[in-house]
Amino acid sequence: GAGVSQSPSNKVTEKGKDVELRCDPISGHTALYWYRQSLGQGLEFLIYFQGNSAPDKSGLPSDRFSAERTGGSVSTLTIQRTQQEDSAVYLCASSVQAGTYNEQFFGPGTRLTVL
Amino acid sequence: AQKVTQAQTEISVVEKEDVTLDCVYETRDTTYYLFWYKQPPSGELVFLIRRNSFDEQNEISGRYSWNFQKSTSSFNFTITASQVVDSAVYFCALTGPSGSARQLTFGSGTQLTVLP
């Protein structure tokens, strides 16, 4: 597609359940980023991929969070044993390649609500 | 190592007024990039501008203009003759080599409301 797409757009889950969030970057973009936007924390960086590798996972808030990217395209962010504090909008972005120069293009986000 | 401050949490103006959104940043890098993004009610972040640290020339794009001053570490954004459609949250962001993983470091955002 023309832009970054994310699915689902909304996800409501019960505490303790696992969830998977999907991101489809702009075609040809080798870098992919995950951010989280919540009321108390603003926009937080979680992880980025250059190709299929994630050089830095230090932004992931806990070991319940993991992400993978296959084929240099689609990425999945998985949250295990969800907690109420995981409720937020999860944003995905892509850029031509990872680098400070390149602007990142964002998807519409997935709104996660943990009951 | 990197920090972006948007001191204005909310601004409300009447249509056709000019409005300036402030952004102050901190970084130890000598080469860095500054960005502004717009987040309308739909939620999708929209890229507005990128500026590198060596280019202090002010930029104008239609009703939008940006004032970059390294001496005060500021990158302010002005909307001239504001319109209701400008209502959104505006984020200033910074990236540079010292920021691990090439991520954008965002300010907390300024909610702009333009009243008809």
CSV table of C-alpha atoms in Angstrom, one decimal:
chain,number,residue,atom,x,y,z
A,1,GLY,CA,0.0,0.0,0.0
A,2,ALA,CA,0.9,3.6,-0.1
A,3,GLY,CA,1.4,4.1,3.6
A,4,VAL,CA,2.2,2.2,6.8
A,5,SER,CA,-0.7,0.0,7.8
A,6,GLN,CA,-1.4,-1.5,11.2
A,7,SER,CA,-3.8,-4.1,12.4
A,8,PRO,CA,-6.0,-4.3,14.3
A,9,SER,CA,-6.9,-0.7,14.7
A,10,ASN,CA,-8.4,-1.5,18.1
A,11,LYS,CA,-7.8,-4.3,20.5
A,12,VAL,CA,-9.5,-5.0,23.8
A,13,THR,CA,-8.1,-7.8,25.9
A,14,GLU,CA,-8.3,-9.1,29.4
A,15,LYS,CA,-5.4,-8.9,31.8
A,16,GLY,CA,-3.1,-11.8,31.4
A,17,LYS,CA,-3.8,-12.6,27.8
A,18,ASP,CA,-1.3,-12.4,25.0
A,19,VAL,CA,-1.8,-10.0,22.1
A,20,GLU,CA,-0.1,-9.6,18.7
A,21,LEU,CA,0.0,-6.3,16.8
A,22,ARG,CA,0.9,-6.2,13.2
A,23,CYS,CA,2.7,-3.5,11.1
A,24,ASP,CA,3.1,-3.4,7.3
A,25,PRO,CA,5.6,-0.8,6.3
A,26,ILE,CA,5.9,1.2,3.2
A,27,SER,CA,7.1,-1.0,0.4
A,28,GLY,CA,10.9,-0.6,0.0
A,29,HIS,CA,11.5,0.8,3.4
A,30,THR,CA,14.2,-1.2,5.2
A,31,ALA,CA,13.8,0.3,8.6
A,32,LEU,CA,10.8,-0.2,10.9
A,33,TYR,CA,10.1,1.3,14.3
A,34,TRP,CA,7.7,0.7,17.1
A,35,TYR,CA,6.6,3.4,19.5
A,36,ARG,CA,4.1,3.5,22.3
A,37,GLN,CA,1.9,6.5,23.0
A,38,SER,CA,0.2,6.7,26.4
A,39,LEU,CA,-1.2,9.6,28.4
A,40,GLY,CA,1.3,9.5,31.1
A,41,GLN,CA,4.4,8.8,29.1
A,42,GLY,CA,4.0,10.6,25.8
A,43,LEU,CA,5.6,8.9,22.8
A,44,GLU,CA,8.1,6.3,23.8
A,45,PHE,CA,10.5,4.4,21.5
A,46,LEU,CA,10.3,0.6,21.8
A,47,ILE,CA,12.4,-1.1,19.2
A,48,TYR,CA,13.6,-0.7,15.6
A,49,PHE,CA,14.5,-3.1,12.8
A,50,GLN,CA,17.0,-2.6,10.0
A,51,GLY,CA,16.0,-5.4,7.7
A,52,ASN,CA,15.1,-8.3,9.9
A,53,SER,CA,17.5,-7.6,12.7
A,54,ALA,CA,16.8,-5.5,15.8
A,55,PRO,CA,20.1,-3.9,16.9
A,56,ASP,CA,18.7,-2.4,20.0
A,57,LYS,CA,15.9,-3.7,22.1
A,58,SER,CA,16.6,-1.6,25.1
A,59,GLY,CA,13.4,0.4,24.7
A,60,LEU,CA,11.2,-2.6,25.3
A,61,PRO,CA,9.6,-2.0,28.8
A,62,SER,CA,9.8,-5.6,30.0
A,63,ASP,CA,10.6,-9.1,28.9
A,64,ARG,CA,6.8,-9.6,28.2
A,65,PHE,CA,7.4,-7.5,25.1
A,66,SER,CA,9.0,-9.0,22.0
A,67,ALA,CA,9.0,-8.2,18.3
A,68,GLU,CA,10.0,-9.8,15.1
A,69,ARG,CA,10.3,-9.0,11.5
A,70,THR,CA,10.4,-11.5,8.6
A,71,GLY,CA,11.2,-11.0,5.0
A,72,GLY,CA,12.3,-7.5,5.7
A,73,SER,CA,8.7,-6.4,5.6
A,74,VAL,CA,5.9,-7.2,8.1
A,75,SER,CA,6.6,-6.9,11.8
A,76,THR,CA,4.7,-8.3,14.8
A,77,LEU,CA,4.9,-6.8,18.3
A,78,THR,CA,3.8,-9.4,20.9
A,79,ILE,CA,2.9,-8.6,24.4
A,80,GLN,CA,2.6,-11.6,26.7
A,81,ARG,CA,0.5,-11.7,29.9
A,82,THR,CA,-0.8,-8.2,29.3
A,83,GLN,CA,-1.2,-5.8,32.2
A,84,GLN,CA,-3.4,-2.7,32.5
A,85,GLU,CA,-0.4,-0.4,32.2
A,86,ASP,CA,0.1,-1.8,28.7
A,87,SER,CA,-3.0,0.1,27.6
A,88,ALA,CA,-1.8,2.6,25.0
A,89,VAL,CA,-1.7,3.3,21.3
A,90,TYR,CA,1.1,1.4,19.6
A,91,LEU,CA,2.5,3.2,16.6
A,92,CYS,CA,4.6,1.7,13.9
A,93,ALA,CA,6.8,3.8,11.5
A,94,SER,CA,9.1,3.0,8.6
A,95,SER,CA,11.8,4.8,6.8
A,96,VAL,CA,14.0,4.2,3.7
A,97,GLN,CA,16.7,3.0,6.0
A,98,ALA,CA,17.7,3.5,9.6
A,99,GLY,CA,19.5,6.7,10.0
A,100,THR,CA,19.2,10.1,11.6
A,101,TYR,CA,18.5,11.8,8.3
A,102,ASN,CA,15.6,9.8,7.2
A,103,GLU,CA,12.1,10.9,8.2
A,104,GLN,CA,9.9,8.2,9.6
A,105,PHE,CA,6.4,7.7,8.3
A,106,PHE,CA,3.8,6.6,10.8
A,107,GLY,CA,0.9,4.3,10.6
A,108,PRO,CA,-2.5,5.0,12.2
A,109,GLY,CA,-1.7,2.9,15.3
A,110,THR,CA,-3.3,0.1,17.3
A,111,ARG,CA,-5.2,1.2,20.3
A,112,LEU,CA,-4.8,-1.5,23.0
A,113,THR,CA,-7.1,-1.6,26.0
A,114,VAL,CA,-6.3,-4.1,28.7
A,115,LEU,CA,-9.3,-4.6,31.1
B,1,ALA,CA,21.6,12.4,26.3
B,2,GLN,CA,18.7,13.8,24.2
B,3,LYS,CA,15.7,15.7,25.4
B,4,VAL,CA,13.0,17.8,23.7
B,5,THR,CA,10.8,20.2,25.7
B,6,GLN,CA,7.5,21.6,24.5
B,7,ALA,CA,6.5,23.8,27.4
B,8,GLN,CA,3.1,24.7,26.0
B,9,THR,CA,0.7,21.9,26.8
B,10,GLU,CA,-2.3,23.5,25.2
B,11,ILE,CA,-2.9,26.5,23.1
B,12,SER,CA,-6.2,27.9,21.9
B,13,VAL,CA,-6.5,30.6,19.3
B,14,VAL,CA,-9.3,32.0,17.1
B,15,GLU,CA,-9.2,31.4,13.4
B,16,LYS,CA,-6.9,33.7,11.4
B,17,GLU,CA,-4.7,34.4,14.4
B,18,ASP,CA,-1.0,33.6,14.1
B,19,VAL,CA,0.3,31.1,16.6
B,20,THR,CA,3.9,29.9,17.5
B,21,LEU,CA,4.6,26.5,19.0
B,22,ASP,CA,7.8,26.4,21.0
B,23,CYS,CA,10.4,23.6,21.0
B,24,VAL,CA,13.7,23.5,23.0
B,25,TYR,CA,16.1,20.6,22.7
B,26,GLU,CA,19.1,19.2,24.4
B,27,THR,CA,21.8,17.1,22.7
B,28,ARG,CA,25.5,16.5,22.9
B,29,ASP,CA,25.7,15.7,19.2
B,30,THR,CA,27.2,18.3,16.8
B,31,THR,CA,25.2,16.8,13.9
B,32,TYR,CA,21.5,16.1,14.6
B,33,TYR,CA,18.1,16.5,13.0
B,34,LEU,CA,15.0,18.1,14.2
B,35,PHE,CA,11.5,17.3,13.1
B,36,TRP,CA,8.0,18.5,13.5
B,37,TYR,CA,5.0,16.1,13.2
B,38,LYS,CA,1.3,16.8,13.3
B,39,GLN,CA,-1.2,14.4,14.9
B,40,PRO,CA,-4.8,15.3,14.0
B,41,PRO,CA,-7.7,13.7,15.8
B,42,SER,CA,-7.5,10.7,13.5
B,43,GLY,CA,-4.3,9.8,15.3
B,44,GLU,CA,-1.8,9.3,12.5
B,45,LEU,CA,1.4,11.3,12.9
B,46,VAL,CA,2.1,13.4,9.8
B,47,PHE,CA,5.6,14.5,9.0
B,48,LEU,CA,5.9,18.3,8.5
B,49,ILE,CA,9.6,19.2,8.3
B,50,ARG,CA,13.1,18.0,8.9
B,51,ARG,CA,16.0,20.3,9.6
B,52,ASN,CA,19.7,19.4,10.1
B,53,SER,CA,21.8,21.1,12.6
B,54,PHE,CA,24.0,22.8,10.0
B,55,ASP,CA,21.2,24.6,8.3
B,56,GLU,CA,19.9,27.5,10.4
B,57,GLN,CA,18.1,29.1,7.5
B,58,ASN,CA,14.4,29.7,8.4
B,59,GLU,CA,12.0,27.9,6.2
B,60,ILE,CA,8.5,28.8,5.0
B,61,SER,CA,6.0,26.5,3.5
B,62,GLY,CA,2.7,28.2,2.8
B,63,ARG,CA,1.2,29.2,6.2
B,64,TYR,CA,3.9,27.3,8.1
B,65,SER,CA,7.3,28.6,9.0
B,66,TRP,CA,10.1,27.4,11.2
B,67,ASN,CA,12.7,29.3,13.1
B,68,PHE,CA,15.8,27.3,14.0
B,69,GLN,CA,18.3,28.9,16.4
B,70,LYS,CA,21.2,26.9,17.6
B,71,SER,CA,22.3,29.6,20.0
B,72,THR,CA,19.1,29.0,22.0
B,73,SER,CA,18.6,25.3,21.1
B,74,SER,CA,15.2,26.1,19.8
B,75,PHE,CA,13.2,25.1,16.7
B,76,ASN,CA,9.9,27.0,16.9
B,77,PHE,CA,7.0,26.5,14.5
B,78,THR,CA,4.6,29.3,13.5
B,79,ILE,CA,1.3,28.9,11.8
B,80,THR,CA,0.1,32.1,10.1
B,81,ALA,CA,-3.6,32.8,9.7
B,82,SER,CA,-4.6,29.7,11.5
B,83,GLN,CA,-7.5,27.6,10.4
B,84,VAL,CA,-9.8,25.1,12.2
B,85,VAL,CA,-8.1,22.3,10.3
B,86,ASP,CA,-4.9,23.1,12.0
B,87,SER,CA,-6.3,21.8,15.2
B,88,ALA,CA,-4.1,18.9,16.3
B,89,VAL,CA,-1.3,17.9,18.6
B,90,TYR,CA,2.0,19.0,17.3
B,91,PHE,CA,5.2,17.2,18.2
B,92,CYS,CA,8.8,18.3,18.0
B,93,ALA,CA,11.4,15.5,17.7
B,94,LEU,CA,15.1,15.1,17.6
B,95,THR,CA,17.4,12.4,16.4
B,96,GLY,CA,21.2,12.1,16.4
B,97,PRO,CA,24.1,9.7,16.7
B,98,SER,CA,24.0,9.7,20.5
B,99,GLY,CA,20.4,8.6,20.5
B,100,SER,CA,20.6,4.9,20.5
B,101,ALA,CA,18.9,3.0,17.8
B,102,ARG,CA,18.2,6.0,15.6
B,103,GLN,CA,14.9,6.6,17.2
B,104,LEU,CA,13.1,9.9,17.4
B,105,THR,CA,13.1,11.5,20.8
B,106,PHE,CA,9.8,13.4,21.0
B,107,GLY,CA,8.6,16.3,23.1
B,108,SER,CA,5.4,15.9,25.0
B,109,GLY,CA,3.4,17.7,22.3
B,110,THR,CA,1.3,20.8,22.2
B,111,GLN,CA,-2.4,20.6,21.7
B,112,LEU,CA,-3.5,23.4,19.4
B,113,THR,CA,-7.2,24.2,19.2
B,114,VAL,CA,-8.3,26.7,16.5
B,115,LEU,CA,-11.7,28.1,17.2
B,116,PRO,CA,-14.0,29.3,14.4
